[in-house]
GROMACS .gro file of C-alpha atoms in nm:
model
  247
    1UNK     CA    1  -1.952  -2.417  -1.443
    2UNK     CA    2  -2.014  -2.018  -1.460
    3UNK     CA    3  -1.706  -1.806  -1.498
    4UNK     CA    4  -1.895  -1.517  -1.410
    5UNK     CA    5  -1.935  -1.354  -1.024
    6UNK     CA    6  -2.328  -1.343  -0.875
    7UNK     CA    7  -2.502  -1.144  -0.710
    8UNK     CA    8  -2.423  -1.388  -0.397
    9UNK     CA    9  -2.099  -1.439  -0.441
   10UNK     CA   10  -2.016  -1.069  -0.440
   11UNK     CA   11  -2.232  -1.047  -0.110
   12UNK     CA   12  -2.042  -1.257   0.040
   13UNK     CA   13  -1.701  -1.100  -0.057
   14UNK     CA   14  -1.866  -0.776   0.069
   15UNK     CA   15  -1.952  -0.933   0.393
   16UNK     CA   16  -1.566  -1.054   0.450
   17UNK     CA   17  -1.472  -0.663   0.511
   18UNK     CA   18  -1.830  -0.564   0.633
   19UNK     CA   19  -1.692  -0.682   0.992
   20UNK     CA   20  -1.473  -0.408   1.183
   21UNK     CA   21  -1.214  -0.661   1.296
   22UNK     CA   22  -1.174  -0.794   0.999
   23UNK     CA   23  -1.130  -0.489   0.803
   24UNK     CA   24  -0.880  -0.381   1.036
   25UNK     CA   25  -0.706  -0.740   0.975
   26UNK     CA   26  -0.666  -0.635   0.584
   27UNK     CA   27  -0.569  -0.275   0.650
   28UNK     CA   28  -0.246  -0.386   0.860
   29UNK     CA   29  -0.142  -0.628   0.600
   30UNK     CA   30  -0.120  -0.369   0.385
   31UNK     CA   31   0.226  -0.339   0.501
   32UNK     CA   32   0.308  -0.616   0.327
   33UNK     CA   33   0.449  -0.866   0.581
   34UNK     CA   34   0.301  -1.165   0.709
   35UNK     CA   35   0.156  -1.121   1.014
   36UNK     CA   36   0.105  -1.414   1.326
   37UNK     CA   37  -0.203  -1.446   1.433
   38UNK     CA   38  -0.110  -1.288   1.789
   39UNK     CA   39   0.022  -1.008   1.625
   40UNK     CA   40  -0.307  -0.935   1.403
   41UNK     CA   41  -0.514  -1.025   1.763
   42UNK     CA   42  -0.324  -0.708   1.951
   43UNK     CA   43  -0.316  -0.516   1.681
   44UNK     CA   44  -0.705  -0.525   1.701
   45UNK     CA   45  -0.721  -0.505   2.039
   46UNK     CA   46  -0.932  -0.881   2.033
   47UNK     CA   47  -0.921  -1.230   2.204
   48UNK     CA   48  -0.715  -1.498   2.030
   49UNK     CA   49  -0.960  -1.726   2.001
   50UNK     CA   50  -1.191  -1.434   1.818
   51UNK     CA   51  -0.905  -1.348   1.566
   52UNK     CA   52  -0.831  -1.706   1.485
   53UNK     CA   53  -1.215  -1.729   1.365
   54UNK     CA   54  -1.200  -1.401   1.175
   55UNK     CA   55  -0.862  -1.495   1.028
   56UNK     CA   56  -0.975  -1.847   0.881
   57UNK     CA   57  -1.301  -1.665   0.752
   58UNK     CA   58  -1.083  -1.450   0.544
   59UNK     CA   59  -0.844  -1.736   0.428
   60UNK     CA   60  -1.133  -1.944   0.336
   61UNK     CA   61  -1.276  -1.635   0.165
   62UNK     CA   62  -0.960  -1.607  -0.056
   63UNK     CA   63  -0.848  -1.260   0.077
   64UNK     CA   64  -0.580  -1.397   0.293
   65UNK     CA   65  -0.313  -1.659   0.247
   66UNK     CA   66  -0.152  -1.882   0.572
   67UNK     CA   67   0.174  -2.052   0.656
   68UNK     CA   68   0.268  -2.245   0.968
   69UNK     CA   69   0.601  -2.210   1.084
   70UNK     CA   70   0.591  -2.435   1.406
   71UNK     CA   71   0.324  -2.321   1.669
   72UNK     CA   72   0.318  -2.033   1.459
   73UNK     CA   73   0.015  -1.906   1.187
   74UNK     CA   74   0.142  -1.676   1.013
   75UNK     CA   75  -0.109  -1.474   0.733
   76UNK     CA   76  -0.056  -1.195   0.464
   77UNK     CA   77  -0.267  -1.041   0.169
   78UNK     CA   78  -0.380  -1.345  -0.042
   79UNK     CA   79  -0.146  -1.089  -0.379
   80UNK     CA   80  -0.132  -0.764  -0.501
   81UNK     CA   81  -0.508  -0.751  -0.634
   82UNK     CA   82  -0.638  -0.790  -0.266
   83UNK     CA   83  -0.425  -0.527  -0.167
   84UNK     CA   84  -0.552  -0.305  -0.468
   85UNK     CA   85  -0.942  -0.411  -0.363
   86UNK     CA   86  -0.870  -0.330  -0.029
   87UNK     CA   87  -0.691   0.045  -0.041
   88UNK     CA   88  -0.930   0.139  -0.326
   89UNK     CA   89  -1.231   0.054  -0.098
   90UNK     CA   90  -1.083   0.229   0.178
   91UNK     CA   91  -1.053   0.578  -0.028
   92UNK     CA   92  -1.429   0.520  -0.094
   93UNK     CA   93  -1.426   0.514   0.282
   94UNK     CA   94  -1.642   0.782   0.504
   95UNK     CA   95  -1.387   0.996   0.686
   96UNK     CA   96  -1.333   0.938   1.051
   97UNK     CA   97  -1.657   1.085   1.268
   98UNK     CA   98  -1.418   1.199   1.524
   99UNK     CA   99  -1.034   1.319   1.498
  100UNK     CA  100  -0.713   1.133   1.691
  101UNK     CA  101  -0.759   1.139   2.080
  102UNK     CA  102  -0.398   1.191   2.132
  103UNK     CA  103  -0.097   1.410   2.003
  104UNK     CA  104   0.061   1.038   1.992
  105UNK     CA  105  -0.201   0.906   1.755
  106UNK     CA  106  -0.233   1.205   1.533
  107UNK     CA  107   0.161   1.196   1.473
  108UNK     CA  108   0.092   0.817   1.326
  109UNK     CA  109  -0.171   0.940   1.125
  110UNK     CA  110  -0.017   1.203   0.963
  111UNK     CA  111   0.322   1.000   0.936
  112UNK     CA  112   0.071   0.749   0.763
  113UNK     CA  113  -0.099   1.049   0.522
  114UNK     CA  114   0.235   1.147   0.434
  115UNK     CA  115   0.386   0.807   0.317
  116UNK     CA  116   0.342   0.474   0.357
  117UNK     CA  117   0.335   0.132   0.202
  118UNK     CA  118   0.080   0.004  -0.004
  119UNK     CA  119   0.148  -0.360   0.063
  120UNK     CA  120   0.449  -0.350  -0.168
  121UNK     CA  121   0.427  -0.022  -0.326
  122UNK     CA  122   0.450   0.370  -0.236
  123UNK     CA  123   0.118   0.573  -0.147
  124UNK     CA  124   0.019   0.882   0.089
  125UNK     CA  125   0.153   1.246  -0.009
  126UNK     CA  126   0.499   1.129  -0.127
  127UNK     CA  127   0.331   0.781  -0.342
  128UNK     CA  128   0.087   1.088  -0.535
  129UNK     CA  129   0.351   1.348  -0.591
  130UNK     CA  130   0.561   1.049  -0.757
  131UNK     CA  131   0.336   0.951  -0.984
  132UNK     CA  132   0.211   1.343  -1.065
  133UNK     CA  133   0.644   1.354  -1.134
  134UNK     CA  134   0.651   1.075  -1.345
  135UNK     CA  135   0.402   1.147  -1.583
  136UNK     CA  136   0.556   1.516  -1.588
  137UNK     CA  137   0.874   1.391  -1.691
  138UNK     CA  138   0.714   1.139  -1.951
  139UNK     CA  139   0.813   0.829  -1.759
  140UNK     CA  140   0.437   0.754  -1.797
  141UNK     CA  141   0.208   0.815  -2.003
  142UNK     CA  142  -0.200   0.818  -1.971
  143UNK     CA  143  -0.293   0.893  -2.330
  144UNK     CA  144  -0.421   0.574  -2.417
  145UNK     CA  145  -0.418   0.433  -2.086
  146UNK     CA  146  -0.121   0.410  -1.811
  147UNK     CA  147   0.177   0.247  -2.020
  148UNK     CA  148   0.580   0.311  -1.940
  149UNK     CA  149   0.691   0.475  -2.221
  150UNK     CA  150   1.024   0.446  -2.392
  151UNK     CA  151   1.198   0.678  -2.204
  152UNK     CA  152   1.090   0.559  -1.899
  153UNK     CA  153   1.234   0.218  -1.981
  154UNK     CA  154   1.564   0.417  -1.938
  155UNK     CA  155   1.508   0.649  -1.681
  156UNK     CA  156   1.419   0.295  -1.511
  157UNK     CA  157   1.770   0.117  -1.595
  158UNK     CA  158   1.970   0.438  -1.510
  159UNK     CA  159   1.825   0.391  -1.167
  160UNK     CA  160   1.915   0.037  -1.123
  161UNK     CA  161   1.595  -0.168  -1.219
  162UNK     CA  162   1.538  -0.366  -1.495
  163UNK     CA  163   1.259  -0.356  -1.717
  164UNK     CA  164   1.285  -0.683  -1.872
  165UNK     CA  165   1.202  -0.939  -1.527
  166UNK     CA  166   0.888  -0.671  -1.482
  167UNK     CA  167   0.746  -0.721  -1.793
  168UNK     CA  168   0.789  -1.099  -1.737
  169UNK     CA  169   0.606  -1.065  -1.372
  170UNK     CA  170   0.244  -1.207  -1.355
  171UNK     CA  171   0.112  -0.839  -1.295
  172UNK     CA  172   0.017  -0.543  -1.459
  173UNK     CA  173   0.343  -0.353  -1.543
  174UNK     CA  174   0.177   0.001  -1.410
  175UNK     CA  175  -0.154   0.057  -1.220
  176UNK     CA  176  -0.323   0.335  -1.069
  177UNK     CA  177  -0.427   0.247  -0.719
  178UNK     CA  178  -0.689   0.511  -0.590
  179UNK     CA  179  -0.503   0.689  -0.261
  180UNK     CA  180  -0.724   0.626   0.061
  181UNK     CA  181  -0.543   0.926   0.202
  182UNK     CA  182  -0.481   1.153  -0.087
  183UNK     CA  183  -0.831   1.050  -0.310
  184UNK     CA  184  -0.637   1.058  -0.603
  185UNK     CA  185  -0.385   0.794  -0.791
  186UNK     CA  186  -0.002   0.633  -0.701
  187UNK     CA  187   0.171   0.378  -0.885
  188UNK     CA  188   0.110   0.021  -0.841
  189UNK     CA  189   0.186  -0.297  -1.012
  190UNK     CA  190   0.571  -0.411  -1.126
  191UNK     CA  191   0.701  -0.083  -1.143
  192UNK     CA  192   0.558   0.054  -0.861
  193UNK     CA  193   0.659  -0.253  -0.635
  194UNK     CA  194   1.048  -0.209  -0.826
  195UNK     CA  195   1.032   0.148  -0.689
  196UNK     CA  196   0.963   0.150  -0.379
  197UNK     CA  197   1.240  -0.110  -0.299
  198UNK     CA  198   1.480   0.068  -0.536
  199UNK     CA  199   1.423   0.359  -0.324
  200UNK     CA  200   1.454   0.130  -0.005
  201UNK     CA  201   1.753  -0.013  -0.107
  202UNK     CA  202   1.950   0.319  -0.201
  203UNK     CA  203   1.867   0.435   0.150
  204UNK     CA  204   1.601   0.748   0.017
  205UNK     CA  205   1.364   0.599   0.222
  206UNK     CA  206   1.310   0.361   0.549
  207UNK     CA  207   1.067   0.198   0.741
  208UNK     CA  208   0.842   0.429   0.970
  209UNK     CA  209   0.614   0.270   1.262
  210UNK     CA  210   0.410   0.021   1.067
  211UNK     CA  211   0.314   0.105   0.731
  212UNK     CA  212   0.473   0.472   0.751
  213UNK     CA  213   0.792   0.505   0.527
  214UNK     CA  214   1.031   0.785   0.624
  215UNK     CA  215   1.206   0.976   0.370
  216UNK     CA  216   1.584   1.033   0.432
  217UNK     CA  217   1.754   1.351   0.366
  218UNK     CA  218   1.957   1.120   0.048
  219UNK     CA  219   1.618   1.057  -0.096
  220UNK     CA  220   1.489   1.443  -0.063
  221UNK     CA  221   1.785   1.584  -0.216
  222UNK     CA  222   1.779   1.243  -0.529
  223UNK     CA  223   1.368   1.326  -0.569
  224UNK     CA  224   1.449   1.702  -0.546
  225UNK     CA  225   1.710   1.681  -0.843
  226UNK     CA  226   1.598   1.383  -1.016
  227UNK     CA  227   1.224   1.449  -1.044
  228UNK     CA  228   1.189   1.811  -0.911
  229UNK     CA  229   0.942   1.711  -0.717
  230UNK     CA  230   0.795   1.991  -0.492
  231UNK     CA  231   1.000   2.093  -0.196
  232UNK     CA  232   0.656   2.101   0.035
  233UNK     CA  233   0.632   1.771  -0.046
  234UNK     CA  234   0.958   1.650   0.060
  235UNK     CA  235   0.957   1.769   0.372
  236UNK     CA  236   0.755   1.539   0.564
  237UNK     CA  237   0.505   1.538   0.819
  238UNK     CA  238   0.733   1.701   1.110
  239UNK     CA  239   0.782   2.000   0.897
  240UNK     CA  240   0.446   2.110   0.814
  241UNK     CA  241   0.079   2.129   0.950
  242UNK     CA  242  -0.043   1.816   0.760
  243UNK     CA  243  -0.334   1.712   0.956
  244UNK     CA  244  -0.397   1.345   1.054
  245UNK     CA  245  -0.486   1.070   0.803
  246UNK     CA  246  -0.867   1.080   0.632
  247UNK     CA  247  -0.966   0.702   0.680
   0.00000   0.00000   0.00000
């Protein structure tokens, strides 16, 4: 038994996401949720029958996970590694050939550019600046690798999340995951994933169209005072020419 990938086994990975559809398929369930099967057909503008064939090639492929709930299929990111695999590809991405059709479509993109969810952490504009904070204030450190360092163990519990259930998760504690948007780093793993629904659950931030996370004018003034993040930063897409999504 080899414990080791091939050349032909990481073809065929590779060919999972070398088809358009499914690509697309991965890059919605970046939000997160499980999708049905209808829902991932619209979204890609395809037949049901065609999505249903796509979908199992990707479960049987390991990138996707299913549950039946009734008549219902309903499919998500197979964990957080997938989700990692799949954002870091897409900032190795080419950038679109042509720009949004419609002031409609460029408002999503840039709402996407600006912040989003990383299937269960925070990326775009806002997920970067975060991470540039954190390391300013010494909640991480990069020295010998990304670690939480002491003090950010209690800038942690001072905002409401424990450190001890995160360190007992089956996932890196921190991780860089590459920006698609951005091309540089935000937070992943426990503490990135404990973030983003601390933040979500002290009513900073909400849930945009899709992936796009909003941040209310309670989380600007917190992030503002608690991390001194920059005020361009914190004012969103609305309030500033920020151009529409790169991939």
């Amino acid at each position: 038994m080899t414990t080791r990938a091939d050349g032909r086994g990481l073809a065929g990975l590779a060919a999972l996401l070398a088809d358009p559809t499914r690509a697309g398929f991965c890059l919605a369930l970046l939000d997160g949720r499980a999708w049905t099967a209808g829902e991932l057909a619209r979204s890609a503008g395809v037949a049901a029958s065609t999505a249903s064939d796509h979908l199992t090639r990707l479960v049987r492929g390991g990138l996707l996970v299913e549950e039946r709930q009734g008549r219902h299929r309903y499919l998500r990111l197979a964990d957080p590694s997938v989700a990692h695999l799949v954002e870091d590809l897409a900032a190795r991405a080419p950038a679109p050939a042509t720009p949004p059709r419609t002031l409609r479509a460029a408002s999503a993109d840039a709402a996407l550019a600006y912040a989003r969810t990383c299937y269960d952490h925070l990326a775009g504009r806002l997920g970067v600046a975060l991470y540039d904070a954190l390391l300013a204030r010494g909640v991480l450190d990069r020295a010998g690798g990304l670690a939480l360092t002491p003090a950010g163990m209690s800038w942690l519990a001072g905002l409401g999340v424990p450190v001890e259930p995160l360190r007992a998760a089956r996932r890196p504690l921190v991780r860089d995951c590459l920006d698609w948007t951005e091309r540089r780093p935000h937070l992943a793993g426990a503490v990135g994933a404990a973030l983003c629904g601390r933040f979500r659950d002290l009513g900073w931030t909400a849930r945009g169209a899709g992936r796009a996370v909003r941040l209310t004018p309670a989380g600007r003034d917190a992030l503002a005072e608690g991390l001194a993040l920059d005020p361009a930063v914190l004012t969103g897409p609305a309030s500033r020419d920020s151009g529409p999504a790169r991939a």
